[in-house]
């Protein structure tokens, strides 16, 4: 049996804490968003019975004659989704921060890095690029839908989509900066490296690409802009992967180079 010292037990407790909070957050998010878009799908159908022989069969036809309820269902689903995403991101980040503050009372001495790092250095270039492409591209796409859509309902959905991404993007970067500015919770070099790893995950949590997540269900609710939404979805992912690859290729020669005093 491996016996852990106090520092190792502290880091293990921090890892388990984050795993539990993130698991709970993902579970709540899937349940709420699944219910939201499930209700939207139900409201956008017309269900009727068709008799084939002696047995009645439940059939459905897209875009039924529910003028008030079905036309506003997409807007309500978009609004609820943004509220759920913003609330869960803030809730998870706040729970982690408060738990860290409680654990910090048990560490009388701390060490920290010599220089302050920014959000990009902590969260990673790929994560920041995906968040940036999602925010900027999503706002532009939402405004395009708002100005170019044929129906007034779709125009309102487009403007709501753009505004929701702008608000959620501002909240995300504010929470990520708070994570980066927090003092380290470490008392030696090993625990400081663990603290860096946990801080990276904490900074990545609020930088969620809300526009990318929303593009898939929105492509179903606004068919006339489905192609644009899928291009935006795949393009954001491609730019993020490309940025991550470029950073790793630039770091590879530095990591593989021998130290200055190495013997040949």
PDB file of C-alpha atoms in Angstrom, residues 28-246:
ATOM      1  CA  UNK A  28     -27.147  18.332 -15.162  1.00  0.00           C
ATOM      2  CA  UNK A  29     -26.281  20.007 -18.477  1.00  0.00           C
ATOM      3  CA  UNK A  30     -27.183  16.935 -20.545  1.00  0.00           C
ATOM      4  CA  UNK A  31     -30.459  16.491 -18.670  1.00  0.00           C
ATOM      5  CA  UNK A  32     -31.548  20.137 -18.978  1.00  0.00           C
ATOM      6  CA  UNK A  33     -30.455  20.611 -22.590  1.00  0.00           C
ATOM      7  CA  UNK A  34     -31.912  17.256 -23.609  1.00  0.00           C
ATOM      8  CA  UNK A  35     -35.237  18.229 -22.041  1.00  0.00           C
ATOM      9  CA  UNK A  36     -35.128  21.679 -23.678  1.00  0.00           C
ATOM     10  CA  UNK A  37     -34.522  20.460 -27.215  1.00  0.00           C
ATOM     11  CA  UNK A  38     -36.758  17.436 -26.714  1.00  0.00           C
ATOM     12  CA  UNK A  39     -39.663  19.762 -25.886  1.00  0.00           C
ATOM     13  CA  UNK A  40     -38.716  21.924 -28.882  1.00  0.00           C
ATOM     14  CA  UNK A  41     -38.847  18.882 -31.173  1.00  0.00           C
ATOM     15  CA  UNK A  42     -42.230  17.876 -29.784  1.00  0.00           C
ATOM     16  CA  UNK A  43     -43.678  21.363 -30.224  1.00  0.00           C
ATOM     17  CA  UNK A  44     -42.410  21.576 -33.811  1.00  0.00           C
ATOM     18  CA  UNK A  45     -44.345  18.476 -34.878  1.00  0.00           C
ATOM     19  CA  UNK A  46     -47.992  17.722 -35.590  1.00  0.00           C
ATOM     20  CA  UNK A  47     -48.992  14.325 -34.320  1.00  0.00           C
ATOM     21  CA  UNK A  48     -52.042  12.522 -35.701  1.00  0.00           C
ATOM     22  CA  UNK A  49     -53.437   9.009 -35.934  1.00  0.00           C
ATOM     23  CA  UNK A  50     -53.554   7.133 -39.207  1.00  0.00           C
ATOM     24  CA  UNK A  51     -55.425   3.870 -39.528  1.00  0.00           C
ATOM     25  CA  UNK A  52     -53.763   1.131 -41.503  1.00  0.00           C
ATOM     26  CA  UNK A  53     -56.200  -1.738 -41.434  1.00  0.00           C
ATOM     27  CA  UNK A  54     -57.424  -2.293 -37.886  1.00  0.00           C
ATOM     28  CA  UNK A  55     -54.455  -0.813 -35.974  1.00  0.00           C
ATOM     29  CA  UNK A  56     -54.029   2.981 -35.552  1.00  0.00           C
ATOM     30  CA  UNK A  57     -50.468   4.327 -36.036  1.00  0.00           C
ATOM     31  CA  UNK A  58     -49.047   7.517 -34.528  1.00  0.00           C
ATOM     32  CA  UNK A  59     -47.642   9.660 -37.302  1.00  0.00           C
ATOM     33  CA  UNK A  60     -45.963  13.068 -37.304  1.00  0.00           C
ATOM     34  CA  UNK A  61     -45.536  15.856 -39.826  1.00  0.00           C
ATOM     35  CA  UNK A  62     -42.909  18.606 -39.530  1.00  0.00           C
ATOM     36  CA  UNK A  63     -43.975  22.210 -38.815  1.00  0.00           C
ATOM     37  CA  UNK A  64     -47.573  21.696 -37.876  1.00  0.00           C
ATOM     38  CA  UNK A  65     -50.337  24.228 -37.583  1.00  0.00           C
ATOM     39  CA  UNK A  66     -49.426  25.489 -34.126  1.00  0.00           C
ATOM     40  CA  UNK A  67     -48.813  29.116 -35.110  1.00  0.00           C
ATOM     41  CA  UNK A  68     -48.124  30.673 -31.723  1.00  0.00           C
ATOM     42  CA  UNK A  69     -46.525  27.841 -29.815  1.00  0.00           C
ATOM     43  CA  UNK A  70     -44.427  26.181 -32.512  1.00  0.00           C
ATOM     44  CA  UNK A  71     -43.114  29.434 -34.005  1.00  0.00           C
ATOM     45  CA  UNK A  72     -41.816  30.658 -30.638  1.00  0.00           C
ATOM     46  CA  UNK A  73     -40.431  27.251 -29.607  1.00  0.00           C
ATOM     47  CA  UNK A  74     -37.039  27.830 -31.300  1.00  0.00           C
ATOM     48  CA  UNK A  75     -36.587  31.202 -29.622  1.00  0.00           C
ATOM     49  CA  UNK A  76     -37.508  29.788 -26.213  1.00  0.00           C
ATOM     50  CA  UNK A  77     -35.125  26.841 -26.699  1.00  0.00           C
ATOM     51  CA  UNK A  78     -32.245  29.161 -27.618  1.00  0.00           C
ATOM     52  CA  UNK A  79     -32.899  31.412 -24.609  1.00  0.00           C
ATOM     53  CA  UNK A  80     -33.165  28.477 -22.191  1.00  0.00           C
ATOM     54  CA  UNK A  81     -29.970  26.941 -23.584  1.00  0.00           C
ATOM     55  CA  UNK A  82     -27.932  30.087 -23.040  1.00  0.00           C
ATOM     56  CA  UNK A  83     -29.321  30.549 -19.524  1.00  0.00           C
ATOM     57  CA  UNK A  84     -28.512  26.913 -18.673  1.00  0.00           C
ATOM     58  CA  UNK A  85     -24.976  27.118 -20.083  1.00  0.00           C
ATOM     59  CA  UNK A  86     -24.191  30.415 -18.352  1.00  0.00           C
ATOM     60  CA  UNK A  87     -25.639  29.240 -15.047  1.00  0.00           C
ATOM     61  CA  UNK A  88     -23.817  25.903 -15.060  1.00  0.00           C
ATOM     62  CA  UNK A  89     -20.449  27.427 -16.023  1.00  0.00           C
ATOM     63  CA  UNK A  90     -20.728  30.005 -13.250  1.00  0.00           C
ATOM     64  CA  UNK A  91     -21.983  27.369 -10.765  1.00  0.00           C
ATOM     65  CA  UNK A  92     -19.164  24.890 -11.455  1.00  0.00           C
ATOM     66  CA  UNK A  93     -16.444  27.561 -11.361  1.00  0.00           C
ATOM     67  CA  UNK A  94     -17.797  29.021  -8.113  1.00  0.00           C
ATOM     68  CA  UNK A  95     -17.983  25.586  -6.439  1.00  0.00           C
ATOM     69  CA  UNK A  96     -14.370  24.821  -7.346  1.00  0.00           C
ATOM     70  CA  UNK A  97     -13.189  28.221  -6.119  1.00  0.00           C
ATOM     71  CA  UNK A  98     -14.950  27.921  -2.754  1.00  0.00           C
ATOM     72  CA  UNK A  99     -13.625  24.379  -2.264  1.00  0.00           C
ATOM     73  CA  UNK A 100     -10.102  25.603  -3.031  1.00  0.00           C
ATOM     74  CA  UNK A 101     -10.448  28.375  -0.469  1.00  0.00           C
ATOM     75  CA  UNK A 102     -11.408  25.835   2.190  1.00  0.00           C
ATOM     76  CA  UNK A 103      -8.440  23.619   1.306  1.00  0.00           C
ATOM     77  CA  UNK A 104      -6.049  26.592   1.288  1.00  0.00           C
ATOM     78  CA  UNK A 105      -6.514  27.022   5.029  1.00  0.00           C
ATOM     79  CA  UNK A 106      -4.675  23.750   5.554  1.00  0.00           C
ATOM     80  CA  UNK A 107      -1.548  24.952   3.688  1.00  0.00           C
ATOM     81  CA  UNK A 108       0.401  27.354   5.920  1.00  0.00           C
ATOM     82  CA  UNK A 109       3.220  27.920   3.393  1.00  0.00           C
ATOM     83  CA  UNK A 110       2.883  28.372  -0.362  1.00  0.00           C
ATOM     84  CA  UNK A 111       5.190  28.792  -3.333  1.00  0.00           C
ATOM     85  CA  UNK A 112       4.339  30.410  -6.650  1.00  0.00           C
ATOM     86  CA  UNK A 113       5.784  31.091 -10.095  1.00  0.00           C
ATOM     87  CA  UNK A 114       8.075  34.047 -10.604  1.00  0.00           C
ATOM     88  CA  UNK A 115       5.978  35.693 -13.340  1.00  0.00           C
ATOM     89  CA  UNK A 116       2.252  36.058 -13.856  1.00  0.00           C
ATOM     90  CA  UNK A 117       0.821  34.085 -16.789  1.00  0.00           C
ATOM     91  CA  UNK A 118      -2.097  35.057 -18.988  1.00  0.00           C
ATOM     92  CA  UNK A 119      -5.218  33.158 -19.953  1.00  0.00           C
ATOM     93  CA  UNK A 120      -3.713  31.883 -23.209  1.00  0.00           C
ATOM     94  CA  UNK A 121      -0.598  30.487 -21.518  1.00  0.00           C
ATOM     95  CA  UNK A 122      -2.631  28.756 -18.819  1.00  0.00           C
ATOM     96  CA  UNK A 123      -5.657  27.484 -20.766  1.00  0.00           C
ATOM     97  CA  UNK A 124      -3.760  26.645 -23.952  1.00  0.00           C
ATOM     98  CA  UNK A 125      -3.745  28.195 -27.413  1.00  0.00           C
ATOM     99  CA  UNK A 126      -6.170  25.653 -28.884  1.00  0.00           C
ATOM    100  CA  UNK A 127      -8.793  26.267 -26.190  1.00  0.00           C
ATOM    101  CA  UNK A 128      -8.530  30.049 -26.505  1.00  0.00           C
ATOM    102  CA  UNK A 129      -8.674  29.885 -30.311  1.00  0.00           C
ATOM    103  CA  UNK A 130     -11.772  27.680 -30.226  1.00  0.00           C
ATOM    104  CA  UNK A 131     -13.431  30.065 -27.746  1.00  0.00           C
ATOM    105  CA  UNK A 132     -12.461  33.094 -29.862  1.00  0.00           C
ATOM    106  CA  UNK A 133     -13.650  31.550 -33.152  1.00  0.00           C
ATOM    107  CA  UNK A 134     -16.841  30.406 -31.484  1.00  0.00           C
ATOM    108  CA  UNK A 135     -17.553  33.848 -30.026  1.00  0.00           C
ATOM    109  CA  UNK A 136     -16.604  36.039 -32.988  1.00  0.00           C
ATOM    110  CA  UNK A 137     -17.950  33.669 -35.639  1.00  0.00           C
ATOM    111  CA  UNK A 138     -21.127  32.950 -33.677  1.00  0.00           C
ATOM    112  CA  UNK A 139     -21.903  36.633 -33.173  1.00  0.00           C
ATOM    113  CA  UNK A 140     -21.333  37.327 -36.866  1.00  0.00           C
ATOM    114  CA  UNK A 141     -23.431  34.346 -37.922  1.00  0.00           C
ATOM    115  CA  UNK A 142     -26.241  35.298 -35.539  1.00  0.00           C
ATOM    116  CA  UNK A 143     -26.303  38.842 -36.918  1.00  0.00           C
ATOM    117  CA  UNK A 144     -26.318  37.469 -40.479  1.00  0.00           C
ATOM    118  CA  UNK A 145     -29.320  35.273 -39.646  1.00  0.00           C
ATOM    119  CA  UNK A 146     -31.001  38.234 -37.970  1.00  0.00           C
ATOM    120  CA  UNK A 147     -30.620  40.465 -41.019  1.00  0.00           C
ATOM    121  CA  UNK A 148     -31.057  37.900 -43.821  1.00  0.00           C
ATOM    122  CA  UNK A 149     -33.672  35.427 -42.555  1.00  0.00           C
ATOM    123  CA  UNK A 150     -37.024  35.483 -44.331  1.00  0.00           C
ATOM    124  CA  UNK A 151     -39.347  35.102 -41.352  1.00  0.00           C
ATOM    125  CA  UNK A 152     -39.510  37.450 -38.377  1.00  0.00           C
ATOM    126  CA  UNK A 153     -39.236  34.506 -35.973  1.00  0.00           C
ATOM    127  CA  UNK A 154     -35.951  33.327 -37.476  1.00  0.00           C
ATOM    128  CA  UNK A 155     -34.606  36.878 -37.458  1.00  0.00           C
ATOM    129  CA  UNK A 156     -35.386  37.139 -33.753  1.00  0.00           C
ATOM    130  CA  UNK A 157     -33.702  33.780 -33.129  1.00  0.00           C
ATOM    131  CA  UNK A 158     -30.593  35.016 -34.970  1.00  0.00           C
ATOM    132  CA  UNK A 159     -30.319  38.210 -32.939  1.00  0.00           C
ATOM    133  CA  UNK A 160     -30.912  36.248 -29.714  1.00  0.00           C
ATOM    134  CA  UNK A 161     -28.211  33.779 -30.710  1.00  0.00           C
ATOM    135  CA  UNK A 162     -25.695  36.598 -31.312  1.00  0.00           C
ATOM    136  CA  UNK A 163     -26.546  38.368 -28.044  1.00  0.00           C
ATOM    137  CA  UNK A 164     -26.375  35.127 -26.045  1.00  0.00           C
ATOM    138  CA  UNK A 165     -22.925  34.262 -27.385  1.00  0.00           C
ATOM    139  CA  UNK A 166     -21.678  37.797 -26.639  1.00  0.00           C
ATOM    140  CA  UNK A 167     -22.911  37.696 -23.036  1.00  0.00           C
ATOM    141  CA  UNK A 168     -21.672  34.143 -22.431  1.00  0.00           C
ATOM    142  CA  UNK A 169     -18.312  34.944 -24.038  1.00  0.00           C
ATOM    143  CA  UNK A 170     -17.799  37.933 -21.732  1.00  0.00           C
ATOM    144  CA  UNK A 171     -18.740  35.813 -18.713  1.00  0.00           C
ATOM    145  CA  UNK A 172     -16.361  33.056 -19.812  1.00  0.00           C
ATOM    146  CA  UNK A 173     -13.306  35.275 -20.163  1.00  0.00           C
ATOM    147  CA  UNK A 174     -14.065  37.006 -16.840  1.00  0.00           C
ATOM    148  CA  UNK A 175     -14.242  33.660 -15.016  1.00  0.00           C
ATOM    149  CA  UNK A 176     -11.079  32.399 -16.741  1.00  0.00           C
ATOM    150  CA  UNK A 177      -9.166  35.500 -15.645  1.00  0.00           C
ATOM    151  CA  UNK A 178     -10.282  34.953 -12.063  1.00  0.00           C
ATOM    152  CA  UNK A 179      -8.971  31.381 -12.214  1.00  0.00           C
ATOM    153  CA  UNK A 180      -5.612  32.536 -13.571  1.00  0.00           C
ATOM    154  CA  UNK A 181      -5.297  35.271 -10.928  1.00  0.00           C
ATOM    155  CA  UNK A 182      -5.872  32.899  -8.007  1.00  0.00           C
ATOM    156  CA  UNK A 183      -2.824  32.190  -5.824  1.00  0.00           C
ATOM    157  CA  UNK A 184      -1.266  28.770  -6.182  1.00  0.00           C
ATOM    158  CA  UNK A 185      -2.089  26.025  -3.719  1.00  0.00           C
ATOM    159  CA  UNK A 186       1.283  24.294  -3.457  1.00  0.00           C
ATOM    160  CA  UNK A 187       4.129  23.960  -0.971  1.00  0.00           C
ATOM    161  CA  UNK A 188       6.839  22.329  -3.112  1.00  0.00           C
ATOM    162  CA  UNK A 189       7.877  21.993  -6.769  1.00  0.00           C
ATOM    163  CA  UNK A 190       5.960  18.759  -7.311  1.00  0.00           C
ATOM    164  CA  UNK A 191       2.699  20.123  -5.953  1.00  0.00           C
ATOM    165  CA  UNK A 192       3.263  23.326  -7.937  1.00  0.00           C
ATOM    166  CA  UNK A 193       3.343  21.307 -11.176  1.00  0.00           C
ATOM    167  CA  UNK A 194       0.109  19.616 -10.121  1.00  0.00           C
ATOM    168  CA  UNK A 195      -1.342  23.030  -9.338  1.00  0.00           C
ATOM    169  CA  UNK A 196      -0.445  24.174 -12.863  1.00  0.00           C
ATOM    170  CA  UNK A 197      -2.232  21.172 -14.367  1.00  0.00           C
ATOM    171  CA  UNK A 198      -5.360  21.756 -12.266  1.00  0.00           C
ATOM    172  CA  UNK A 199      -5.305  25.488 -13.008  1.00  0.00           C
ATOM    173  CA  UNK A 200      -5.198  24.726 -16.728  1.00  0.00           C
ATOM    174  CA  UNK A 201      -8.308  22.552 -16.458  1.00  0.00           C
ATOM    175  CA  UNK A 202     -10.048  25.168 -14.305  1.00  0.00           C
ATOM    176  CA  UNK A 203      -9.293  27.882 -16.878  1.00  0.00           C
ATOM    177  CA  UNK A 204     -10.545  25.706 -19.730  1.00  0.00           C
ATOM    178  CA  UNK A 205     -13.857  25.029 -17.991  1.00  0.00           C
ATOM    179  CA  UNK A 206     -15.432  28.496 -18.458  1.00  0.00           C
ATOM    180  CA  UNK A 207     -13.959  28.979 -21.945  1.00  0.00           C
ATOM    181  CA  UNK A 208     -16.684  26.874 -23.480  1.00  0.00           C
ATOM    182  CA  UNK A 209     -17.415  27.356 -27.210  1.00  0.00           C
ATOM    183  CA  UNK A 210     -21.120  28.038 -26.742  1.00  0.00           C
ATOM    184  CA  UNK A 211     -21.663  28.965 -30.366  1.00  0.00           C
ATOM    185  CA  UNK A 212     -20.228  25.648 -31.570  1.00  0.00           C
ATOM    186  CA  UNK A 213     -22.454  23.677 -29.203  1.00  0.00           C
ATOM    187  CA  UNK A 214     -25.512  25.644 -30.308  1.00  0.00           C
ATOM    188  CA  UNK A 215     -24.827  25.351 -34.031  1.00  0.00           C
ATOM    189  CA  UNK A 216     -26.017  21.740 -34.304  1.00  0.00           C
ATOM    190  CA  UNK A 217     -29.543  22.134 -32.832  1.00  0.00           C
ATOM    191  CA  UNK A 218     -29.891  25.560 -34.441  1.00  0.00           C
ATOM    192  CA  UNK A 219     -29.219  24.015 -37.864  1.00  0.00           C
ATOM    193  CA  UNK A 220     -32.359  21.915 -37.348  1.00  0.00           C
ATOM    194  CA  UNK A 221     -34.505  24.810 -36.142  1.00  0.00           C
ATOM    195  CA  UNK A 222     -33.450  27.157 -39.001  1.00  0.00           C
ATOM    196  CA  UNK A 223     -33.092  24.922 -42.091  1.00  0.00           C
ATOM    197  CA  UNK A 224     -32.440  27.828 -44.485  1.00  0.00           C
ATOM    198  CA  UNK A 225     -29.120  28.551 -42.697  1.00  0.00           C
ATOM    199  CA  UNK A 226     -28.170  24.943 -41.946  1.00  0.00           C
ATOM    200  CA  UNK A 227     -25.219  24.975 -44.381  1.00  0.00           C
ATOM    201  CA  UNK A 228     -23.761  28.131 -42.808  1.00  0.00           C
ATOM    202  CA  UNK A 229     -24.114  26.687 -39.336  1.00  0.00           C
ATOM    203  CA  UNK A 230     -22.369  23.431 -40.251  1.00  0.00           C
ATOM    204  CA  UNK A 231     -19.516  25.333 -41.953  1.00  0.00           C
ATOM    205  CA  UNK A 232     -19.175  27.463 -38.821  1.00  0.00           C
ATOM    206  CA  UNK A 233     -19.205  24.364 -36.605  1.00  0.00           C
ATOM    207  CA  UNK A 234     -16.566  22.450 -38.567  1.00  0.00           C
ATOM    208  CA  UNK A 235     -14.479  25.569 -39.286  1.00  0.00           C
ATOM    209  CA  UNK A 236     -14.188  26.471 -35.601  1.00  0.00           C
ATOM    210  CA  UNK A 237     -13.028  22.963 -34.728  1.00  0.00           C
ATOM    211  CA  UNK A 238     -10.518  22.953 -37.612  1.00  0.00           C
ATOM    212  CA  UNK A 239      -8.993  26.287 -36.549  1.00  0.00           C
ATOM    213  CA  UNK A 240      -8.698  25.091 -32.963  1.00  0.00           C
ATOM    214  CA  UNK A 241      -6.960  21.854 -33.984  1.00  0.00           C
ATOM    215  CA  UNK A 242      -4.644  23.755 -36.349  1.00  0.00           C
ATOM    216  CA  UNK A 243      -3.653  26.216 -33.605  1.00  0.00           C
ATOM    217  CA  UNK A 244      -2.928  23.370 -31.182  1.00  0.00           C
ATOM    218  CA  UNK A 245      -0.842  21.556 -33.813  1.00  0.00           C
ATOM    219  CA  UNK A 246       1.197  24.685 -34.628  1.00  0.00           C
TER     220      UNK A 246
END
